[in-house]
Amino acid sequence: MQQSTGRESEQPFDDVMPEVQESGLKAEQVKQRIEQGQRNTVHRSTSRSLGAIIRANVFTMFNAIILVAMVTVLITGSWRDAVFGFVIIINTGIGIITELRAKVTLDRLSILVASPVVVRRDGKNIAVGHGDIVMDDLLWVRLGEQVPADATIVHTWGLELDESMLTGESVTVRKHEGDTIFSGSTAVSGMALVAVTAVGNNSYAAKLTAEAKTYTKTVSDLSKGINTILKYMTFIVVPLCVLLVWSQMNAVGGWHEAVASGQWRNAIISAVAGVVGMIPEGLVLLTSLNFAIAAMRLARQNTLVQELESVETLARVDALNLDKTGTITDGGIEFIDMVMLGEQTSPLHHSEAMQALYDVSNEENPNATADAILQALEDQGVAAGKIRDRLPFSSARKWSAIQRESGELWYLGAPEVLLAAMDGNYAQVAQAVTSYAQQGNRVLMIAKASVDGVNGEGELSPTIASGAHPVALALCAERIRADAQSTLAWFREQGVRCRIISGDNPVTVGAIAAKVRLTGDREPISMDARHLPKDIEQLAEVLEGVDVLGRVLPEQKKAIVQALHSRGHVVAMTGDGVNDTLAIKEADLGVAMGNAAAATKAVAQVVLVDSKFSHLPDVVARGRQVMANMERVASLFLVKTVYSALISLASVLSASPFPYLPRHITYVGALTIGMPAFILALAPNTRRYVPGFLKRVLRFAVPYGVAVALSIMLCVWVLPGIMGWDLRNRQDLFVLNATCALVLLFLGILVLAQVARPLRSWRGLLVLGFALAGLVGLLTPAVATFFALQVPQGSMLMATLAALACSAGIFVLCNMGARSVERIISHSKQTRQR
């Protein structure tokens, strides 16, 4: 949760802000507004609240059913058969504690990610949290920041805002003194001092920023599958429970006889056994538990997961769009040289171009490239010159400009953009640009125009004067991250297609992509984004053959994500700049760097706090582990649901006694489902997840559930006749229940072995360990007595061995039948595709 600290930062900002006459609010005025509730309090959470966590884990439909069932059994006086209720309480407690630990970790990390804002108070510029802004505060809006509260501009230094989150239009809007700006918009150029006019719930920030950063329950394939299972179970459990009670009463001689003899207690207990078995309560618990544990583990590696269920998306990613700056490179820029063009090689021309390069770069809030140029030129003794007006750099325009007192215009920006607006043939200049870019340089062009390029309002025109001509090229270079090459190699091995999407020259980006072996041994294919088609389907076709895109506009990055979606790809997008915001929000998984703009971090599901690209494999691998293991675990739980439902239905239709007690299902479920599931859910697994979770789980659960149900019901229908058991006799019924429990334990181990494959690893030892645990429990008098188990002896031993042999045969036949049906269906699909 983004909370106010109640204290202002001691870090001064006066040296990096323009000088203004306004002093801002005094401390007493700030205190007064806080007391009046005029504070920009917006609760933003990266995790659910304490109350929400408790409600989500405790107050569920199935916990209610379990509680009612437990109370019902306790009324009968058989407290041992109510032990399943205490297991649910323990499991729920584990879920709450785990998610609370994850919450503490994520919230602590979220505070590190939160970007402060700078306000002017008592004549000083100080950093405060978003929640510390008060009404009438003087607030600095800087490049890359999202406006935190509605305000009116007091002074502007070329401020341009991206209001796409408010209007849906990606065109930047230049703001003037007196204009109103709204929270949720983002500064893409220049800066401004503004007076806050609305805070908290009265501003757009309460809606837009909270919506972007709040904990949300993402609709996912896993969630939809589990919700579908739970929805159908809701309709089945209650009516089947009523029918079970009715049938079990009839099985002991009818209602009158049951009440008179006290057999109603056994009837109720048997009905509860059927209901408890049908509820996959641990599946819901393990799902939230795994998401929380995955988020907590990632947090320990400085990776903040802002939406827990986005962990699933990590598993499905097959297309990764990388912003070059801050991802492949570390964001560090070095100014290499300035190369004069044409005949303008005299020291005077060189000095004039050098001064122009400095002055155009010398913005109030320069970006990394401009800052590198300024530092290098200052070391050479260049100082700021006098200028009349300035048009700050914009990622949408890809150039900036100044006008000197003499009226001449100087431009600095992307060479191809500037050349395209100039009159004349500059083919040789374009060749030189390409040559330097192929060497991996970031090439900027310095151009000059002597014409009057101001508009009617006395401001620089946002269009390039046609009479401009190139003067020099500024060469810069980016530092490539040391871990970039190995990280990209990991993604290639995992079948994830990586593309670099950048606003820089495609040749430059292509050279960097080759250095980091983006495509392995193959040379990466580069393209200028200005030649991309606007139609989404055509764009998707082009993207299949492109690895590197340069000169990409913010709206094009978003369109690229949409095009990949149209081809069924699950897309992850990384970035650190404001120009990446639209694409990150559009992607299935948005990944922002820790040093990214506030707006970029606000819309991302995952933030790499220390900005290390090398964390991404851990992020994806953790998601794959969760999803692949949850599919295993879900299969295990749903086998129990299937056979419990079938056994309950068969008992109702045949008016047979229910084959086992609630304590039996507790014992067998703990050893073959509950405890193994927790271990399997946390095991390493890097298999990429593909949609179709529910179909695959049911394809496994149905045949094995049928095998278990058929084996158990054959014991009920056949064994009493062969063994001469009278099921109205409590001792004979006890022996039948104990025999069925052993068969159920045996089949549960077989199902566990199928789920845990391959068994030539620790998984085989896991299955063997729980099988031995079941046997030890059977041979331990205290355990056997508590769970109503019985070691088979004499005639019961022969009956149990026969039942085990028969159930093993049924299990194998159902397995073979399921595989045959699957092959037929698969063959049929292939035939239709031809």
PDB file of C-alpha atoms in Angstrom, residues 303 320-324 326-330 480-489 491 498-500 516 518 574 591 593 608 610-619:
ATOM      1  CA  THR A 303      11.160  -8.571  -8.284  1.00  0.00           C
ATOM      2  CA  LEU A 320       8.875 -11.116 -25.328  1.00  0.00           C
ATOM      3  CA  ASN A 321       9.151  -7.549 -26.599  1.00  0.00           C
ATOM      4  CA  LEU A 322      12.214  -5.825 -25.206  1.00  0.00           C
ATOM      5  CA  ASP A 323      12.805  -2.127 -25.050  1.00  0.00           C
ATOM      6  CA  LYS A 324      16.502  -1.676 -25.806  1.00  0.00           C
ATOM      7  CA  GLY A 326      17.293   0.010 -19.822  1.00  0.00           C
ATOM      8  CA  THR A 327      16.785  -3.629 -20.771  1.00  0.00           C
ATOM      9  CA  ILE A 328      19.478  -4.736 -23.230  1.00  0.00           C
ATOM     10  CA  THR A 329      21.572  -1.713 -22.342  1.00  0.00           C
ATOM     11  CA  ASP A 330      21.964  -0.385 -18.825  1.00  0.00           C
ATOM     12  CA  ILE A 480      25.301  -3.176 -22.988  1.00  0.00           C
ATOM     13  CA  ARG A 481      24.311  -5.067 -19.862  1.00  0.00           C
ATOM     14  CA  ALA A 482      26.759  -7.822 -18.938  1.00  0.00           C
ATOM     15  CA  ASP A 483      23.918 -10.295 -18.419  1.00  0.00           C
ATOM     16  CA  ALA A 484      22.006  -9.511 -21.626  1.00  0.00           C
ATOM     17  CA  GLN A 485      23.551 -12.205 -23.834  1.00  0.00           C
ATOM     18  CA  SER A 486      23.110 -15.080 -21.356  1.00  0.00           C
ATOM     19  CA  THR A 487      19.558 -13.984 -20.537  1.00  0.00           C
ATOM     20  CA  LEU A 488      18.546 -13.906 -24.198  1.00  0.00           C
ATOM     21  CA  ALA A 489      20.139 -17.343 -24.698  1.00  0.00           C
ATOM     22  CA  PHE A 491      14.795 -17.389 -23.581  1.00  0.00           C
ATOM     23  CA  CYS A 498      12.394 -12.160 -28.312  1.00  0.00           C
ATOM     24  CA  ARG A 499      12.137  -8.935 -30.311  1.00  0.00           C
ATOM     25  CA  ILE A 500      13.803  -5.610 -29.618  1.00  0.00           C
ATOM     26  CA  VAL A 516      24.048  -9.764 -27.698  1.00  0.00           C
ATOM     27  CA  LEU A 518      19.458 -11.926 -30.012  1.00  0.00           C
ATOM     28  CA  THR A 574       9.540  -4.671 -20.903  1.00  0.00           C
ATOM     29  CA  VAL A 591       7.510  -5.644 -16.893  1.00  0.00           C
ATOM     30  CA  MET A 593      12.449  -1.579 -14.553  1.00  0.00           C
ATOM     31  CA  LEU A 608      12.349  -5.419 -11.528  1.00  0.00           C
ATOM     32  CA  ASP A 610      17.041  -3.323  -9.129  1.00  0.00           C
ATOM     33  CA  SER A 611      16.508  -3.002 -12.920  1.00  0.00           C
ATOM     34  CA  LYS A 612      18.408  -6.230 -13.670  1.00  0.00           C
ATOM     35  CA  PHE A 613      17.341  -7.858 -16.927  1.00  0.00           C
ATOM     36  CA  SER A 614      18.814 -11.141 -15.674  1.00  0.00           C
ATOM     37  CA  HIS A 615      15.862 -11.529 -13.259  1.00  0.00           C
ATOM     38  CA  LEU A 616      13.451 -12.171 -16.133  1.00  0.00           C
ATOM     39  CA  PRO A 617      14.331 -15.878 -16.512  1.00  0.00           C
ATOM     40  CA  ASP A 618      13.600 -16.319 -12.803  1.00  0.00           C
ATOM     41  CA  VAL A 619      10.272 -14.557 -13.285  1.00  0.00           C
TER      42      VAL A 619
END
